[in-house]
Amino acid sequence: MATLVESPSYEEDLLGLQFAVSEPAAIQERPVSHALEDPYSKYNDLLMDIDEVPVAEPLIYMNDTAPEEVEAVHRAEEAQHPYEDSESESEEDKTVKELGPSERKREYKQKFDKWARQHAKIITDQEIRLRKPTANDENLSIREILHKGQTRIITDPREYQLELFERAKQQNIIAVLDTGVSKHPLAVDSVALVFQQYEVLNSNLDQQIICLTGDMNTDSWVKEKWQGLLKQYMIIVCTAEILNQCLRHSFIGIDQINLIIFDEAHHAKKNHPYARIIKDYYISEADLSKRPRVFGMTASPVDVRSDFAQAARDLENLLHCQIATTADLTLLKASVSRPNEVVANYSRLLYPFETALYRELQTRYGNMDVLSKFFEYAREATSQLGEWCADHVWTFAMAEQAALRFERKIEKAFLKARDTKPIEMLDEEQKRLREVQELVMRWKFTEPLDNNLSSKVLLLRDYLALIFERQTSTRCIVFVDIRHTARVLYDLFSRIGSPHLRAGMLIGARKGDPGELKTSVREQLLTLNKFKNGVLNCLFATSVAEEGLDIPECNQVIRFDLYHTLIQYIQSRGRARHTDSKYIHMTEEGNRGHYQAVADVQQGEAVMRQFCQSLPADRLLQGNDSNLEATLGKEKAFRTFVVPESGAKLTYASSLPILALFVSCLPEATSGPNYIVTAEHGQYICEVILPEDSPVHSAIGRPSSKKAIAKRSAAFEACLLLRQGGHLDQHLLSTLHKHLPAMRNAHLALNLNKSSSYDMRIKPRIWEDSRGLLPETLYMTIFKLENPHCLGRASQPMALLTRTRLPDFPSVLLYLQADKSSNLIFDSLQGSLIVSEDTLSKLNAFTLRIYKDIFNKKFESNIAAMSYWFAPVVNQFRHIDGQRSSNDLLDWQAINYVYHNEAWQWNIHCRHDELENRYLVDKWDGSRRFWSYKVLPHLRPQDPVPQDATAHRYMDSILDYSISLFPKARKKAVWRQDQPVIYAHRVLHRLNWLDKLTEKELTVNHTAYVCPEPLLFSALSTPVVAMAYLIPSAISRVESYLIALETCDMLGLTIQPGLALEAITKDSDNTEEHRQEQIHLQRGMGKNYERLEFIGDCFLKMATSISLFCLGPKNNEFEYHVRRMCLICNKNLLEVAKGKKLYEYIRSVGFSRRNWYPQGIKLLEGKGVNKVESQVYDHRLGDKTIADVSEALIGAALLSHRPNMDMAVKAVTALVSSSDHEVAQWADYYKLYEKPAYQLAQPSAIHTDLALQIEKKTGYRFQYPRLLQSAFVHPSHPNYGGIPCYQRLEFLGDSLLDMVCVNFIFNRHPDRDPQWLTEHKMAMVSNKFLGALAIELGFHKHLRYNGSAVENGNTRYANELREVKEEHNGARDYWTATRQPPKCLADIIESYLGAVFVDSEFNFGEIERFFNDHIRWFFEDMSIYDTFANNHPVTHLHNHLTLGLGCSNYKLMASAVPNAAGTSINHQIAALMVHGQVVASGMAASSKNAKVKASEEALKVLKPLAPYEFRERWGCNCEGGDYVELEDVGTAI
């Protein structure tokens, strides 16, 4: 049986029923996983008694809740499920290879989930334990702060505890014990108390325990979730409202609970959750055997001054319990240290009076309603505290943040007013408030002296001076009524206290007036820790320190303001637990009210004790159903409604939260129900108005005697109507929900290792489209070397003649010699060349001669089928002269010579100088070509081949060396024996000049000795041949450019050829793996798509963000993210690209010795003569490669026309192919945007003033100040006045900021790879930098929020940043030395940029101006941020496993820690699993960081292992890469 519990403030009183409690000195810490040991037999007996209870029912351990939590509007159901457990996936377990990928994934996930559940508790406790000794409290969570303290281990039960335990086993009881009996847990609010009580129970019980608080979104849980918890956990520690809510919706039944423990049971009255649980659910269970046992705890059963006995009976009746205390008071006295009580009298106080500051403020601003409480307090403070304190209160009331809260309160009241008032009235009121602030800031305050402090304060000063006269271990708590007093006294004694007094302040975390100091639960805990450790020794505290606080033993408790009730007295006195401690009642001389108050509490306590002790030991339980009749009499008139199908119960009390929850679930809801109460005939009637999109618009309640009941009646009627209409389900939950994006759970990632075979174009379509007819006009593209001398011999520019004009191509770098290179320049002439058939014949002959003589390819002569022709250009060519004809540029002499001569004919009569500088061709060996240099007269054909000649298969003589005929033909051939011998160099048959020479090519011997007769002397001149050898590289690159441009034509884009080709170039199998050894690298392909993909990805994110922002004015940030991911994810890009056959255009193969030759004409001789021509070539591409190329094309479109971004916008539209982005140019974005009403509404003075202040800081003037205001509205702030929070603008601004930063770093570092760019960009857009920038610009001062946590976090970070900046002397990277700032600071930078962009009518130049003015300076030297650019552990791990160890069967998985130690802490756990076994794990606040930790730990394990050791240890038999599933979304988001 599980056990649900209600959290006790006095856990030792409860634990005394279950544990043996030792004296404080005997307390010792032990590991939480240790089982309870046998020697404690009494405790084991207790456990046995509990275990005998049927096991299906839980124990609910509840603590008191803050009043505002009881009436709070429950949060709307949030979309928690869209983001599933995050996984980086690889190959599945080798033992199940027959399973498909999805089955493998499921099996791995099952194994991981099982492991995570088993290890979550251990890992959580271990991590916290490791952090505990060294961690700074400022960096710890609430639970970690509590855990860092000493955990109470209870080992020996006291007799009175055993006595009460025996009573509790028999019947329901309310245990009444003095506060000092045991240390109270921290009751700062319900959240902290739940955590602390969980810690105690978890340290002393071996049962499954969980603690629940509101911030765990329990109000969005469904029945299945709750039923699962009941099955899994024996004990549930939670706030009272959580159980009340759970019972209200019938997620669990009261009969499923075995025991309910109510802490601070005296709160069970009226509509407190304790009372509602009993009234609505406990009593309604008619079968008494199904009701849970109830155990209440309190120091005083009642808190009234009326008839004590009657009040006690009422409490007993309500809780259905019997009041019980120990039968022998001496047992308590032996264990409780009571303080010595002292009454300290101070002189009569002065009557309240007006100070000079008060009079000045009252005269001018006394009619301001928002300041009425401060005026009232300041006047009263002159009497109670003195003139200095009364004036000082205005300093924090009008502090900057407090004044902003006052302004918001004024604005809220104005906007909620039913009657319409001109906005000038709001402006005037806010203007007056700023005048108050300015007056207070200018006021000259005096120092605190005896004559401006009250006698009450002076007495406190004198007493504290005595206590802290010297260094002491004393701890003191001074109790006051309200926060203002605590703040004033804290400020005062921080000034006038002794050097040994270290003051602190402890106040509530509940919402207060705008001028009041706000704090958070976490800050309260930090204050208490400091008090415990002696950092602080005097706390000025409100009532928050009275009840349930686990405050360390202190010597002194001073009631500066007297208690108002008996329970206040008893509980505040319980703080003084140290031996010989003092409890001081401060009273005014002659004040009979004070004297009576002291007497009343002492007498009341005596009456209470006498009542408890007079109870008969065998008394039957007085609280029963019949006695409840009177207690519940008033509620009998209130209707109830029970849903028959589920048992969910609607009451007057529950109708308010049920209706509020329904309204919050409406798709367009921005505000809650509006209740309008009117008085008629002495009674109140309420009408509730629901938002416009509600299916029920209003409901009217029944007449009631009280306004509160009238409101409940109206809410009840509305709920009935909603249920009748089917808008509330069987659990009274809304059937209408905020629209969640349909694709929120879609699998949008791609498998990085998945590849497929696709067709690849090897020739541009332009050649094929232009063939078939004899052209009449040709267009000339001249290519020449920029540095022709680097070739090592004379060369002549060459013309490429085509049927259509080619675009201008970028130059191509050619590697000509070992250490010499030159750009090959392409020059496309504007003019055309008119050609006749004769001219075509000559050009055709020249072109075919190049193929035959140089490349040993004989093609048929078919002019109509030719794609292009080559022709030499005159040597005098320098540049294109507009006056010069294209025809004049061609070297017609060389062309005509080739046309009329097959070759230059040698004969024995030729002069020797005629043999020099010739291009010689071996007619029988296509690989042998020679440059001739000179005739060597001393050598004869019959001479042996000189030793320095390059090798040939025939080496008997020089003549033999010159002939490549086969043996039989050689025997028949007859050669002249008197022919000369030529010294020559064998031509290195190198076709790919796009790549550097290989080592082999560098060491080739070129020397040759040949005879002229067996060789062919080419009719081509050597300068022409020298340039013609570059034709394969030139044509290959030209065709790549043309294919790249055809890619652009297919997409309707205009992109520079060089960028277009770069965008579609994949030069290795793992191009995307930066800094890794490239696999199958294709050299000479030029730049690959990496850098363009980096900037294109960023523009894609920005473009789609802008479009979605415009198209979905009512969408929330989450829907934006989901819809954007659907657009930019690799899966969508892949599908669109495949639909357009983009894969055909991608260049994945480098220079090919075969594919550069022309198609369309028949090859007659030469290698490949029988090969069938094909326009396509098969190549394998990864899915992600195709998606990356899409992004690269966007980047190329952007860079081709910058700063104009129209073409990039067009590229996005073409490549995402979605109705969510259909714009064709940048200006279209603004046309899509429809200004919302809040932007166009008349701004108030506060909005205008905000715009002026921001303009001074940033230089931008807003046209729409209300739009600017939206950029500073935190999501926690209520939506008053229709101004939404900053999340939508933040979504937009985030993408704009990314783009402007990427632009800067991309252009400033043109040679850096994408990984370096990404790593260093992260510094520019990190929360850490943006948070610091927000502080630098003072943006944090304008943030509107709700709750003190935001303000305190911002203030703490701002102070730290200031100190760090001073320490670093303003260095550019000073901000890196701080802790992580609150995320809201980075958010408002992004939201501000979004607002600027919208206000400036989508002018990206304003974003660039902000960057240049406020961001660029920090990043002029990126080297100082190299620490942001460390190799990522996850990437390192993947590479080490796959490349280093050859393993493909592993998964790096992460998920939320299953109920991490029973808390609401959002921990994520990650683990590396290899072949189904966990290698290492890590835990962090996010899955990303958890994976980083797990990867770091895994590398420590795996790095030392040799591959064979790894295979042996983990059973790995992978062959290095069949199946690895690594998910990647492929965006820069």
Tab-separated table of N, CA and C in Angstrom, residues 92-198:
chain	number	residue	atom	x	y	z
A	92	GLU	N	21.976	-0.096	-33.100
A	92	GLU	CA	21.336	-0.850	-32.037
A	92	GLU	C	22.172	-2.064	-31.654
A	93	ASP	N	21.707	-2.754	-30.629
A	93	ASP	CA	22.426	-3.889	-30.054
A	93	ASP	C	22.710	-4.942	-31.118
A	94	LYS	N	23.943	-5.406	-31.125
A	94	LYS	CA	24.356	-6.364	-32.136
A	94	LYS	C	23.651	-7.701	-31.995
A	95	THR	N	23.130	-7.965	-30.805
A	95	THR	CA	22.479	-9.250	-30.594
A	95	THR	C	21.090	-9.291	-31.211
A	96	VAL	N	20.602	-8.174	-31.697
A	96	VAL	CA	19.262	-8.164	-32.294
A	96	VAL	C	19.328	-7.582	-33.697
A	97	LYS	N	20.307	-8.027	-34.473
A	97	LYS	CA	20.496	-7.453	-35.803
A	97	LYS	C	19.316	-7.722	-36.729
A	98	GLU	N	18.516	-8.710	-36.359
A	98	GLU	CA	17.361	-8.963	-37.196
A	98	GLU	C	16.295	-7.891	-37.049
A	99	LEU	N	16.401	-7.082	-36.011
A	99	LEU	CA	15.435	-6.013	-35.798
A	99	LEU	C	15.724	-4.838	-36.719
A	100	GLY	N	14.665	-4.125	-37.098
A	100	GLY	CA	14.838	-2.915	-37.880
A	100	GLY	C	15.256	-1.754	-37.002
A	101	PRO	N	15.586	-0.603	-37.596
A	101	PRO	CA	16.033	0.550	-36.805
A	101	PRO	C	15.038	0.981	-35.747
A	102	SER	N	13.732	0.991	-36.069
A	102	SER	CA	12.756	1.439	-35.075
A	102	SER	C	12.688	0.478	-33.907
A	103	GLU	N	12.770	-0.839	-34.182
A	103	GLU	CA	12.751	-1.807	-33.091
A	103	GLU	C	14.004	-1.683	-32.241
A	104	ARG	N	15.136	-1.466	-32.897
A	104	ARG	CA	16.380	-1.282	-32.149
A	104	ARG	C	16.274	-0.074	-31.227
A	105	LYS	N	15.717	0.992	-31.777
A	105	LYS	CA	15.586	2.219	-30.994
A	105	LYS	C	14.711	1.988	-29.776
A	106	ARG	N	13.588	1.281	-29.976
A	106	ARG	CA	12.699	1.018	-28.845
A	106	ARG	C	13.396	0.176	-27.787
A	107	GLU	N	14.151	-0.825	-28.226
A	107	GLU	CA	14.820	-1.695	-27.256
A	107	GLU	C	15.862	-0.908	-26.450
A	108	TYR	N	16.625	-0.075	-27.139
A	108	TYR	CA	17.611	0.744	-26.422
A	108	TYR	C	16.912	1.679	-25.436
A	109	LYS	N	15.806	2.253	-25.883
A	109	LYS	CA	15.094	3.183	-25.006
A	109	LYS	C	14.556	2.476	-23.774
A	110	GLN	N	14.048	1.262	-23.952
A	110	GLN	CA	13.568	0.502	-22.802
A	110	GLN	C	14.684	0.224	-21.814
A	111	LYS	N	15.833	-0.167	-22.331
A	111	LYS	CA	16.978	-0.427	-21.452
A	111	LYS	C	17.417	0.837	-20.722
A	112	PHE	N	17.447	1.929	-21.468
A	112	PHE	CA	17.886	3.186	-20.851
A	112	PHE	C	16.890	3.649	-19.792
A	113	ASP	N	15.596	3.590	-20.102
A	113	ASP	CA	14.594	4.024	-19.130
A	113	ASP	C	14.662	3.195	-17.857
A	114	LYS	N	14.843	1.889	-18.004
A	114	LYS	CA	14.950	1.029	-16.821
A	114	LYS	C	16.167	1.416	-15.996
A	115	TRP	N	17.281	1.618	-16.685
A	115	TRP	CA	18.499	2.014	-15.970
A	115	TRP	C	18.313	3.366	-15.289
A	116	ALA	N	17.692	4.321	-15.996
A	116	ALA	CA	17.506	5.664	-15.438
A	116	ALA	C	16.658	5.618	-14.174
A	117	ARG	N	15.597	4.808	-14.201
A	117	ARG	CA	14.753	4.715	-13.004
A	117	ARG	C	15.515	4.127	-11.825
A	118	GLN	N	16.341	3.139	-12.097
A	118	GLN	CA	17.081	2.481	-11.019
A	118	GLN	C	18.159	3.375	-10.427
A	119	HIS	N	18.736	4.237	-11.260
A	119	HIS	CA	19.881	5.018	-10.809
A	119	HIS	C	19.570	6.475	-10.515
A	120	ALA	N	18.350	6.926	-10.797
A	120	ALA	CA	18.043	8.350	-10.628
A	120	ALA	C	18.276	8.812	-9.206
A	121	LYS	N	17.740	8.091	-8.241
A	121	LYS	CA	17.848	8.509	-6.845
A	121	LYS	C	19.303	8.488	-6.388
A	122	ILE	N	20.014	7.409	-6.750
A	122	ILE	CA	21.415	7.296	-6.322
A	122	ILE	C	22.242	8.424	-6.900
A	123	ILE	N	22.053	8.660	-8.207
A	123	ILE	CA	22.862	9.689	-8.871
A	123	ILE	C	22.553	11.064	-8.312
A	124	THR	N	21.265	11.344	-8.095
A	124	THR	CA	20.888	12.653	-7.562
A	124	THR	C	21.529	12.889	-6.207
A	125	ASP	N	21.385	11.927	-5.316
A	125	ASP	CA	21.943	12.093	-3.969
A	125	ASP	C	23.458	12.171	-4.000
A	126	GLN	N	24.092	11.367	-4.862
A	126	GLN	CA	25.550	11.413	-4.950
A	126	GLN	C	26.028	12.763	-5.438
A	127	GLU	N	25.353	13.287	-6.468
A	127	GLU	CA	25.791	14.579	-7.010
A	127	GLU	C	25.633	15.681	-5.975
A	128	ILE	N	24.489	15.653	-5.286
A	128	ILE	CA	24.266	16.690	-4.271
A	128	ILE	C	25.261	16.543	-3.138
A	129	ARG	N	25.556	15.293	-2.786
A	129	ARG	CA	26.502	15.075	-1.695
A	129	ARG	C	27.902	15.562	-2.086
A	130	LEU	N	28.251	15.347	-3.365
A	130	LEU	CA	29.555	15.811	-3.820
A	130	LEU	C	29.627	17.326	-3.854
A	131	ARG	N	28.498	17.958	-4.218
A	131	ARG	CA	28.474	19.414	-4.307
A	131	ARG	C	28.425	20.063	-2.935
A	132	LYS	N	27.891	19.331	-1.978
A	132	LYS	CA	27.550	19.921	-0.692
A	132	LYS	C	28.736	20.580	0.016
A	133	PRO	N	29.893	19.920	0.108
A	133	PRO	CA	30.962	20.545	0.887
A	133	PRO	C	31.546	21.785	0.248
A	134	THR	N	31.551	21.831	-1.079
A	134	THR	CA	32.296	22.899	-1.743
A	134	THR	C	31.422	23.916	-2.453
A	135	ALA	N	30.187	23.556	-2.713
A	135	ALA	CA	29.351	24.431	-3.541
A	135	ALA	C	29.019	25.724	-2.816
A	136	ASN	N	29.004	26.787	-3.591
A	136	ASN	CA	28.557	28.073	-3.081
A	136	ASN	C	27.042	28.054	-2.995
A	137	ASP	N	26.514	28.447	-1.813
A	137	ASP	CA	25.066	28.420	-1.637
A	137	ASP	C	24.343	29.195	-2.720
A	138	GLU	N	24.982	30.260	-3.227
A	138	GLU	CA	24.332	31.104	-4.226
A	138	GLU	C	24.020	30.328	-5.491
A	139	ASN	N	24.776	29.232	-5.733
A	139	ASN	CA	24.599	28.484	-6.969
A	139	ASN	C	23.757	27.234	-6.790
A	140	LEU	N	23.231	27.000	-5.577
A	140	LEU	CA	22.487	25.787	-5.306
A	140	LEU	C	20.991	26.004	-5.471
A	141	SER	N	20.293	24.911	-5.751
A	141	SER	CA	18.841	24.947	-5.813
A	141	SER	C	18.281	24.919	-4.399
A	142	ILE	N	16.944	25.073	-4.287
A	142	ILE	CA	16.306	25.060	-2.975
A	142	ILE	C	16.589	23.740	-2.267
A	143	ARG	N	16.369	22.645	-2.981
A	143	ARG	CA	16.564	21.357	-2.326
A	143	ARG	C	18.023	21.144	-1.954
A	144	GLU	N	18.937	21.598	-2.793
A	144	GLU	CA	20.353	21.413	-2.492
A	144	GLU	C	20.778	22.242	-1.288
A	145	ILE	N	20.198	23.419	-1.142
A	145	ILE	CA	20.501	24.229	0.037
A	145	ILE	C	20.030	23.507	1.289
A	146	LEU	N	18.825	22.953	1.218
A	146	LEU	CA	18.317	22.215	2.369
A	146	LEU	C	19.143	20.962	2.616
A	147	HIS	N	19.512	20.276	1.546
A	147	HIS	CA	20.268	19.035	1.681
A	147	HIS	C	21.673	19.305	2.208
A	148	LYS	N	22.162	20.490	1.917
A	148	LYS	CA	23.516	20.821	2.372
A	148	LYS	C	23.580	20.898	3.882
A	149	GLY	N	22.449	21.248	4.494
A	149	GLY	CA	22.401	21.274	5.947
A	149	GLY	C	22.434	19.865	6.507
A	150	GLN	N	22.524	19.772	7.794
A	150	GLN	CA	22.630	18.474	8.432
A	150	GLN	C	21.287	17.764	8.391
A	151	THR	N	21.238	16.566	7.824
A	151	THR	CA	20.002	15.805	7.760
A	151	THR	C	19.788	15.077	9.070
A	152	ARG	N	18.585	15.211	9.590
A	152	ARG	CA	18.291	14.647	10.900
A	152	ARG	C	18.070	13.154	10.802
A	153	ILE	N	18.852	12.353	11.535
A	153	ILE	CA	18.663	10.911	11.622
A	153	ILE	C	18.099	10.601	12.996
A	154	ILE	N	16.919	10.024	13.033
A	154	ILE	CA	16.216	9.794	14.292
A	154	ILE	C	16.482	8.362	14.733
A	155	THR	N	17.025	8.211	15.939
A	155	THR	CA	17.492	6.885	16.359
A	155	THR	C	16.849	6.373	17.638
A	156	ASP	N	16.282	7.244	18.461
A	156	ASP	CA	15.785	6.790	19.756
A	156	ASP	C	14.497	7.524	20.108
A	157	PRO	N	13.355	6.850	20.145
A	157	PRO	CA	12.100	7.542	20.421
A	157	PRO	C	11.990	7.936	21.885
A	158	ARG	N	11.378	9.104	22.109
A	158	ARG	CA	11.132	9.540	23.472
A	158	ARG	C	9.792	8.972	23.945
A	159	GLU	N	9.620	8.931	25.240
A	159	GLU	CA	8.444	8.264	25.788
A	159	GLU	C	7.152	8.963	25.377
A	160	TYR	N	7.146	10.304	25.408
A	160	TYR	CA	5.918	10.999	25.050
A	160	TYR	C	5.565	10.767	23.585
A	161	GLN	N	6.602	10.582	22.772
A	161	GLN	CA	6.327	10.316	21.370
A	161	GLN	C	5.725	8.926	21.176
A	162	LEU	N	6.255	7.968	21.896
A	162	LEU	CA	5.701	6.624	21.824
A	162	LEU	C	4.259	6.603	22.343
A	163	GLU	N	4.024	7.373	23.372
A	163	GLU	CA	2.673	7.436	23.929
A	163	GLU	C	1.689	7.958	22.894
A	164	LEU	N	2.051	9.076	22.235
A	164	LEU	CA	1.162	9.634	21.215
A	164	LEU	C	1.029	8.703	20.023
A	165	PHE	N	2.095	8.007	19.719
A	165	PHE	CA	2.037	7.069	18.604
A	165	PHE	C	1.018	5.961	18.867
A	166	GLU	N	1.037	5.431	20.101
A	166	GLU	CA	0.072	4.390	20.442
A	166	GLU	C	-1.354	4.918	20.339
A	167	ARG	N	-1.564	6.166	20.756
A	167	ARG	CA	-2.893	6.766	20.641
A	167	ARG	C	-3.293	6.912	19.175
A	168	ALA	N	-2.331	7.342	18.345
A	168	ALA	CA	-2.620	7.580	16.930
A	168	ALA	C	-2.959	6.302	16.191
A	169	LYS	N	-2.423	5.176	16.650
A	169	LYS	CA	-2.742	3.919	15.999
A	169	LYS	C	-4.190	3.516	16.225
A	170	GLN	N	-4.774	4.010	17.297
A	170	GLN	CA	-6.122	3.613	17.658
A	170	GLN	C	-7.181	4.508	17.034
A	171	GLN	N	-6.885	5.804	16.859
A	171	GLN	CA	-7.904	6.735	16.399
A	171	GLN	C	-7.255	7.990	15.837
A	172	ASN	N	-8.076	8.815	15.175
A	172	ASN	CA	-7.595	10.092	14.660
A	172	ASN	C	-7.295	11.012	15.830
A	173	ILE	N	-6.138	11.660	15.805
A	173	ILE	CA	-5.812	12.595	16.886
A	173	ILE	C	-5.182	13.860	16.317
A	174	ILE	N	-5.272	14.923	17.139
A	174	ILE	CA	-4.507	16.143	16.898
A	174	ILE	C	-3.489	16.219	18.019
A	175	ALA	N	-2.222	16.039	17.682
A	175	ALA	CA	-1.178	16.046	18.702
A	175	ALA	C	-0.834	17.487	19.047
A	176	VAL	N	-1.032	17.850	20.321
A	176	VAL	CA	-0.718	19.197	20.797
A	176	VAL	C	0.568	19.114	21.601
A	177	LEU	N	1.638	19.686	21.071
A	177	LEU	CA	2.939	19.678	21.725
A	177	LEU	C	3.546	21.056	21.624
A	178	ASP	N	4.306	21.414	22.615
A	178	ASP	CA	4.960	22.718	22.613
A	178	ASP	C	5.882	22.830	21.417
A	179	THR	N	5.944	24.047	20.862
A	179	THR	CA	6.824	24.282	19.717
A	179	THR	C	8.249	23.856	20.011
A	180	GLY	N	8.683	24.044	21.220
A	180	GLY	CA	10.063	23.729	21.544
A	180	GLY	C	10.364	22.269	21.668
A	181	VAL	N	9.328	21.413	21.565
A	181	VAL	CA	9.579	19.986	21.706
A	181	VAL	C	10.532	19.499	20.634
A	182	SER	N	10.410	20.021	19.463
A	182	SER	CA	11.285	19.562	18.381
A	182	SER	C	11.592	20.725	17.461
A	183	LYS	N	12.631	20.552	16.698
A	183	LYS	CA	12.995	21.601	15.736
A	183	LYS	C	11.975	21.620	14.618
A	184	HIS	N	11.515	22.826	14.301
A	184	HIS	CA	10.539	22.956	13.217
A	184	HIS	C	11.260	22.920	11.888
A	185	PRO	N	10.614	22.367	10.874
A	185	PRO	CA	11.151	22.529	9.528
A	185	PRO	C	10.899	23.957	9.052
A	186	LEU	N	11.521	24.292	7.940
A	186	LEU	CA	11.425	25.654	7.412
A	186	LEU	C	10.060	25.898	6.793
A	187	ALA	N	9.292	26.810	7.400
A	187	ALA	CA	7.949	27.089	6.895
A	187	ALA	C	7.898	28.449	6.251
A	188	VAL	N	8.969	28.817	5.531
A	188	VAL	CA	8.970	30.097	4.834
A	188	VAL	C	7.799	30.151	3.874
A	189	ASP	N	7.603	29.108	3.163
A	189	ASP	CA	6.351	28.893	2.454
A	189	ASP	C	6.242	27.405	2.207
A	190	SER	N	5.171	26.997	1.590
A	190	SER	CA	4.899	25.572	1.471
A	190	SER	C	5.961	24.841	0.673
A	191	VAL	N	6.550	25.514	-0.316
A	191	VAL	CA	7.529	24.841	-1.164
A	191	VAL	C	8.754	24.444	-0.358
A	192	ALA	N	9.310	25.379	0.379
A	192	ALA	CA	10.502	25.065	1.164
A	192	ALA	C	10.200	24.010	2.214
A	193	LEU	N	9.029	24.101	2.822
A	193	LEU	CA	8.658	23.147	3.861
A	193	LEU	C	8.537	21.748	3.291
A	194	VAL	N	7.945	21.629	2.129
A	194	VAL	CA	7.821	20.321	1.496
A	194	VAL	C	9.192	19.721	1.247
A	195	PHE	N	10.092	20.502	0.712
A	195	PHE	CA	11.441	19.998	0.452
A	195	PHE	C	12.111	19.534	1.741
A	196	GLN	N	12.007	20.335	2.792
A	196	GLN	CA	12.696	19.989	4.024
A	196	GLN	C	12.121	18.729	4.647
A	197	GLN	N	10.806	18.630	4.660
A	197	GLN	CA	10.207	17.451	5.265
A	197	GLN	C	10.507	16.208	4.444
A	198	TYR	N	10.574	16.378	3.150
A	198	TYR	CA	10.984	15.249	2.320
A	198	TYR	C	12.385	14.782	2.706
